[in-house]
XYZ file of C-alpha atoms in Angstrom:
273
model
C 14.770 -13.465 -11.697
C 13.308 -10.192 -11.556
C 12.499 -8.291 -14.817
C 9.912 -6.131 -13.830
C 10.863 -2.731 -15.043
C 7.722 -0.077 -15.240
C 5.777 0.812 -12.025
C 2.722 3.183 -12.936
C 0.749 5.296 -10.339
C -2.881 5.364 -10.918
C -5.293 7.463 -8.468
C -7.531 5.084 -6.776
C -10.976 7.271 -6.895
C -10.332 7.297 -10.823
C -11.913 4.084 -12.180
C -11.772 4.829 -15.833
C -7.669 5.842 -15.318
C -6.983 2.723 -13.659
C -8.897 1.010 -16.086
C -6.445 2.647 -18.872
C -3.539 2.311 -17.246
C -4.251 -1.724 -16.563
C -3.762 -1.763 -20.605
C -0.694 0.658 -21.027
C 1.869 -1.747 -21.316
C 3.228 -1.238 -17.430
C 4.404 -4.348 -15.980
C 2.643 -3.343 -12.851
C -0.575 -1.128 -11.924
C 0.117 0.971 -8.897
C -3.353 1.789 -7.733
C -3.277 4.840 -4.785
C -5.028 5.185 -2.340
C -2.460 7.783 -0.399
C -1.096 10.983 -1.894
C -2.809 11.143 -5.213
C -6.504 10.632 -3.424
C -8.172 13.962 -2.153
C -9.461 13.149 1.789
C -13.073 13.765 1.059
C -12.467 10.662 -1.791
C -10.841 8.446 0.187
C -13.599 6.081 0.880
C -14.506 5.946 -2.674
C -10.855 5.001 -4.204
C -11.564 2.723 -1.354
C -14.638 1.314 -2.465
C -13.680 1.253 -6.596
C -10.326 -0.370 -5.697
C -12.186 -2.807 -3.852
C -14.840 -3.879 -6.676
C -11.348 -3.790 -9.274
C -9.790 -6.655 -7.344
C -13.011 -8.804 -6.605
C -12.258 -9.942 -9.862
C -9.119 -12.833 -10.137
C -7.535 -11.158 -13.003
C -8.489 -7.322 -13.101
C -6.560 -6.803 -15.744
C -3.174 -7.860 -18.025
C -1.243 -6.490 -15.047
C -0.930 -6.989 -11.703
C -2.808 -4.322 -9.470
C -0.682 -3.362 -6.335
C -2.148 -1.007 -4.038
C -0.650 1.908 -1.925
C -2.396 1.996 0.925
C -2.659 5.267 3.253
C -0.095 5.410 6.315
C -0.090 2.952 8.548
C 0.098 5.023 11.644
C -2.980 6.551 10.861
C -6.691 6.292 10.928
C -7.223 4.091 7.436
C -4.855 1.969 7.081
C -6.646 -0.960 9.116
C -9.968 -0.495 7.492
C -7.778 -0.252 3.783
C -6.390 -3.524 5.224
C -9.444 -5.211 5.972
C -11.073 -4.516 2.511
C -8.424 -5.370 0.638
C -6.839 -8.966 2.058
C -7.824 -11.535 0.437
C -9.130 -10.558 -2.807
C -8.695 -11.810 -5.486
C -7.111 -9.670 -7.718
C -4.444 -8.296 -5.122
C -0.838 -8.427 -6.181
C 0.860 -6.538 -3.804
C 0.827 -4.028 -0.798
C 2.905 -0.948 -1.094
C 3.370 0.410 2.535
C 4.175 3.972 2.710
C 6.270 5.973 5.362
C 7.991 2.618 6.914
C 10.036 2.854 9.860
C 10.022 0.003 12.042
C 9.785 -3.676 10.864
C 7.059 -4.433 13.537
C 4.739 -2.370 11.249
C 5.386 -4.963 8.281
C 4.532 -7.734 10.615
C 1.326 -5.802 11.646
C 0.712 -5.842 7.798
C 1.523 -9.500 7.101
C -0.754 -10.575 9.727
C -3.476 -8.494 8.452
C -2.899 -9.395 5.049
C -0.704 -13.058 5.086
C 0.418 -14.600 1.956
C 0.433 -11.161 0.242
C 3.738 -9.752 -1.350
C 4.567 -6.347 0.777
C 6.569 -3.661 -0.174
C 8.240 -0.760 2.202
C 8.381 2.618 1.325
C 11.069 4.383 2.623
C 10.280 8.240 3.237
C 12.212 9.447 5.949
C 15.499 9.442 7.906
C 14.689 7.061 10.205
C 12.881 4.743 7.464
C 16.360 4.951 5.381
C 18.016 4.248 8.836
C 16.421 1.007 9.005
C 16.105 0.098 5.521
C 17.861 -3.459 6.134
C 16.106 -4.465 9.242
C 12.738 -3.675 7.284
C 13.970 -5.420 4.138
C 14.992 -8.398 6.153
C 12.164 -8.252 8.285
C 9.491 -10.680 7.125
C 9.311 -13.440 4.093
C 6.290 -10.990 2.935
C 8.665 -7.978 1.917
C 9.349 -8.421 -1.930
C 10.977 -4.911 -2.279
C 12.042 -1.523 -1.404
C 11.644 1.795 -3.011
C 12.335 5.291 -1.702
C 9.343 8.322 -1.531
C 11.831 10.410 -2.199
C 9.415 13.803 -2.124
C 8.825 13.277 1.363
C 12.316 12.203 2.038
C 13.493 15.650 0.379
C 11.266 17.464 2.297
C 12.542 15.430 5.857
C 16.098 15.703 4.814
C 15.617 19.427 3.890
C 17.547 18.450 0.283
C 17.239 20.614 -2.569
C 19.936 18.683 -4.875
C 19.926 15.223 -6.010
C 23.538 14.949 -4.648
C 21.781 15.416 -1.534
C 19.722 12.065 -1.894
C 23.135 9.550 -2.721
C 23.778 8.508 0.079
C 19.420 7.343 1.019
C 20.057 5.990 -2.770
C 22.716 3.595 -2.356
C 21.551 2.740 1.196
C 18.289 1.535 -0.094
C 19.984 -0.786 -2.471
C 22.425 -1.913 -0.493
C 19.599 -2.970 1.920
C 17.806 -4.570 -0.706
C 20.245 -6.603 -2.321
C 21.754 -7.580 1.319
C 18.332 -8.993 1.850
C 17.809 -11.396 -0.988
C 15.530 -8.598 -2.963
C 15.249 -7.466 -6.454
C 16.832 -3.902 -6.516
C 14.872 -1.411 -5.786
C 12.756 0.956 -8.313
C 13.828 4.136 -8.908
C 11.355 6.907 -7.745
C 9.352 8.980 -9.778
C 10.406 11.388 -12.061
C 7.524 14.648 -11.695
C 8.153 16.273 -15.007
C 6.139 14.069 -17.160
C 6.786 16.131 -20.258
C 10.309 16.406 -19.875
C 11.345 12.789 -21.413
C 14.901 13.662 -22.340
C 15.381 14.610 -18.364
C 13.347 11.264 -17.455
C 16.111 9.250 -19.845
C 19.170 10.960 -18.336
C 18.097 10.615 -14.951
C 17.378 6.960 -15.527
C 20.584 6.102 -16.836
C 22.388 8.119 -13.501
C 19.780 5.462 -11.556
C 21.000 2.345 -13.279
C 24.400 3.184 -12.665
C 23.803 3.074 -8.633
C 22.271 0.041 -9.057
C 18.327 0.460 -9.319
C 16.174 -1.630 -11.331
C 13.604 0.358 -13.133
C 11.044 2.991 -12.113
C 7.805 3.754 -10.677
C 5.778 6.660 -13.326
C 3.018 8.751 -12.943
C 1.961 8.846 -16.852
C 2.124 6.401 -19.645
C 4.574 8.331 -21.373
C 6.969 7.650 -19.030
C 6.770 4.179 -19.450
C 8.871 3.437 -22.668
C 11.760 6.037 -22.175
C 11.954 3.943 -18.626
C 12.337 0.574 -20.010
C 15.063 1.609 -22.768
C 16.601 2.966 -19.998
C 17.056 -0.256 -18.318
C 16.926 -2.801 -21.188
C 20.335 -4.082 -21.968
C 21.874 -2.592 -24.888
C 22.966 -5.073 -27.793
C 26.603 -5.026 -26.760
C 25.576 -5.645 -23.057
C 23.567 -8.760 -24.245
C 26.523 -9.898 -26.589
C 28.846 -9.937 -23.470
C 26.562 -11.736 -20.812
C 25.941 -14.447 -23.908
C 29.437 -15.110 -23.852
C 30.149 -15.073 -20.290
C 27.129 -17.411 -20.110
C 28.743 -20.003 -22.715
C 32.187 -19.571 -21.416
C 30.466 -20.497 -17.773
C 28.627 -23.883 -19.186
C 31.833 -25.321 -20.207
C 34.352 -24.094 -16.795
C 32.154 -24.378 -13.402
C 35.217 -22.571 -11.941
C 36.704 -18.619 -12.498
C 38.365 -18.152 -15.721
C 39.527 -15.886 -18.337
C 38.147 -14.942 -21.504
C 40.117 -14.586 -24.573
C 40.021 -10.542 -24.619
C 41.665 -11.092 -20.527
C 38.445 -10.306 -18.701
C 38.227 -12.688 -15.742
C 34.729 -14.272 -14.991
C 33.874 -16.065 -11.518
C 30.330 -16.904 -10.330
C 29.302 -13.187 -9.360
C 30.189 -12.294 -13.142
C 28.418 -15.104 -14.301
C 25.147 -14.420 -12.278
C 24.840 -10.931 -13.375
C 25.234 -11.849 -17.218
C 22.179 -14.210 -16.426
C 20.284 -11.362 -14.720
C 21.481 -9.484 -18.204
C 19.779 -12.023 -20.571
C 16.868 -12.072 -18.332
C 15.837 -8.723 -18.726
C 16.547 -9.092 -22.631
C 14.541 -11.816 -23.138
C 11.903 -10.843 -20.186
C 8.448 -11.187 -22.275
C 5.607 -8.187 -22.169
């Protein structure tokens, strides 16, 4: 089961950030090579990215990279530094909208857990076909600032329906939910905690953060609360003693679907850090 619940964005042309954020308590690194990289540093972040993950174990998390987009000119030479090191966790594939680019990937990069950004209309149009596309893809996540900016939204309302698509996607796939995206106000951690909650509600799985402080308002955001954990305990017990549906005493009716999600519930409580 999944429990991975903090995403943090590093820039990848900022060794001695990376190297912080590798020991802030995120359950993964996001290193960046893409948005948060100036074009005149982009063969740096390159370069320091590349001498990170020489190493087996860069760090007590795992180092994912965002490479830049894959229809343009770095991509394939971000590709062919990067496959097969050692310390490389994950690819996180920006602007996605066509599964034959995640099979370009995977053969550049095989046996490497991919995961598909989805940043436009079209890329949200898709989002199943990409999810389901290869045995690489691990996840999905939205970019939502692009996706504002393609949609032309102004309004989270706006952004429900690319939202619930991308999970739906997911989860019809076999994946873990998706992350939430990021939340740009990093001072603003009462806005970062309501906004959260509205995102576990639709069905996300943690978040992806740009600073450290983000990172423990997100995971008490998505932690189980102690009478979340006190019901999936007992829909657990109930379910080792009646392989079939049944009721429990307060009337609530339990079948495997119920029983699955308590599981995924006790996971996440017990997940260690």
């Amino acid at each position: 089961m999944d429990t991975v619940l903090t995403w943090l964005y590093v820039p990848g042309d900022r060794p001695d950030v990376v190297a912080k954020a590798l020991h802030s308590g995120a359950d993964v690194v996001l290193v960046d090579l893409e948005d948060a990289v100036a074009p005149d540093r982009k063969t740096y972040a390159l370069e320091a990215t590349t001498e990170l993950l020489s190493e087996p174990e860069p760090g007590p998390a795992p180092v994912h990279v965002r490479i830049n987009a894959l229809d343009g000119p770095l991509a394939h030479t971000e590709l062919r530094a990067l496959a097969g090191l050692p310390g490389l966790a994950g690819l996180r594939l920006p602007k996605v909208t066509d599964p034959a680019q995640v099979h370009e990937v995977a053969a550049w990069a095989p046996e490497t857990p991919l995961y598909a950004l989805l940043e436009s209309a079209l890329g949200v149009e898709q989002a199943y076909a990409i999810a389901s596309s290869h045995p690489a893809i691990q996840g999905l996540a939205l970019g939502e600032a692009d996706l504002r900016a393609d949609l032309g939204v102004t309004d989270d309302a706006g952004l429900a329906y690319p939202r619930s698509r991308a999970i739906v996607a997911a989860r019809a796939a076999g994946l873990a939910p998706p992350p939430q995206s990021v939340y740009p106000d990093v001072r603003d951690t009462e806005g970062l905690a309501r906004s959260c909650a509205a995102g576990r509600t639709l069905g996300f799985l943690g978040r992806t953060a740009i600073h450290p402080r983000q990172l423990p308002v997100i995971e008490a955001a998505y932690l189980p609360t102690a009478a979340e954990i006190e019901r999936a305990e007992e829909i657990v017990k109930a379910a080792a003693t009646d392989a079939g549906a049944l009721a429990l005493p307060d009337g609530r009716f339990v079948d495997a679907a119920v029983v699955a999600g308590a599981q995924r519930t006790l996971a996440l409580a017990h997940r260690r850090r």
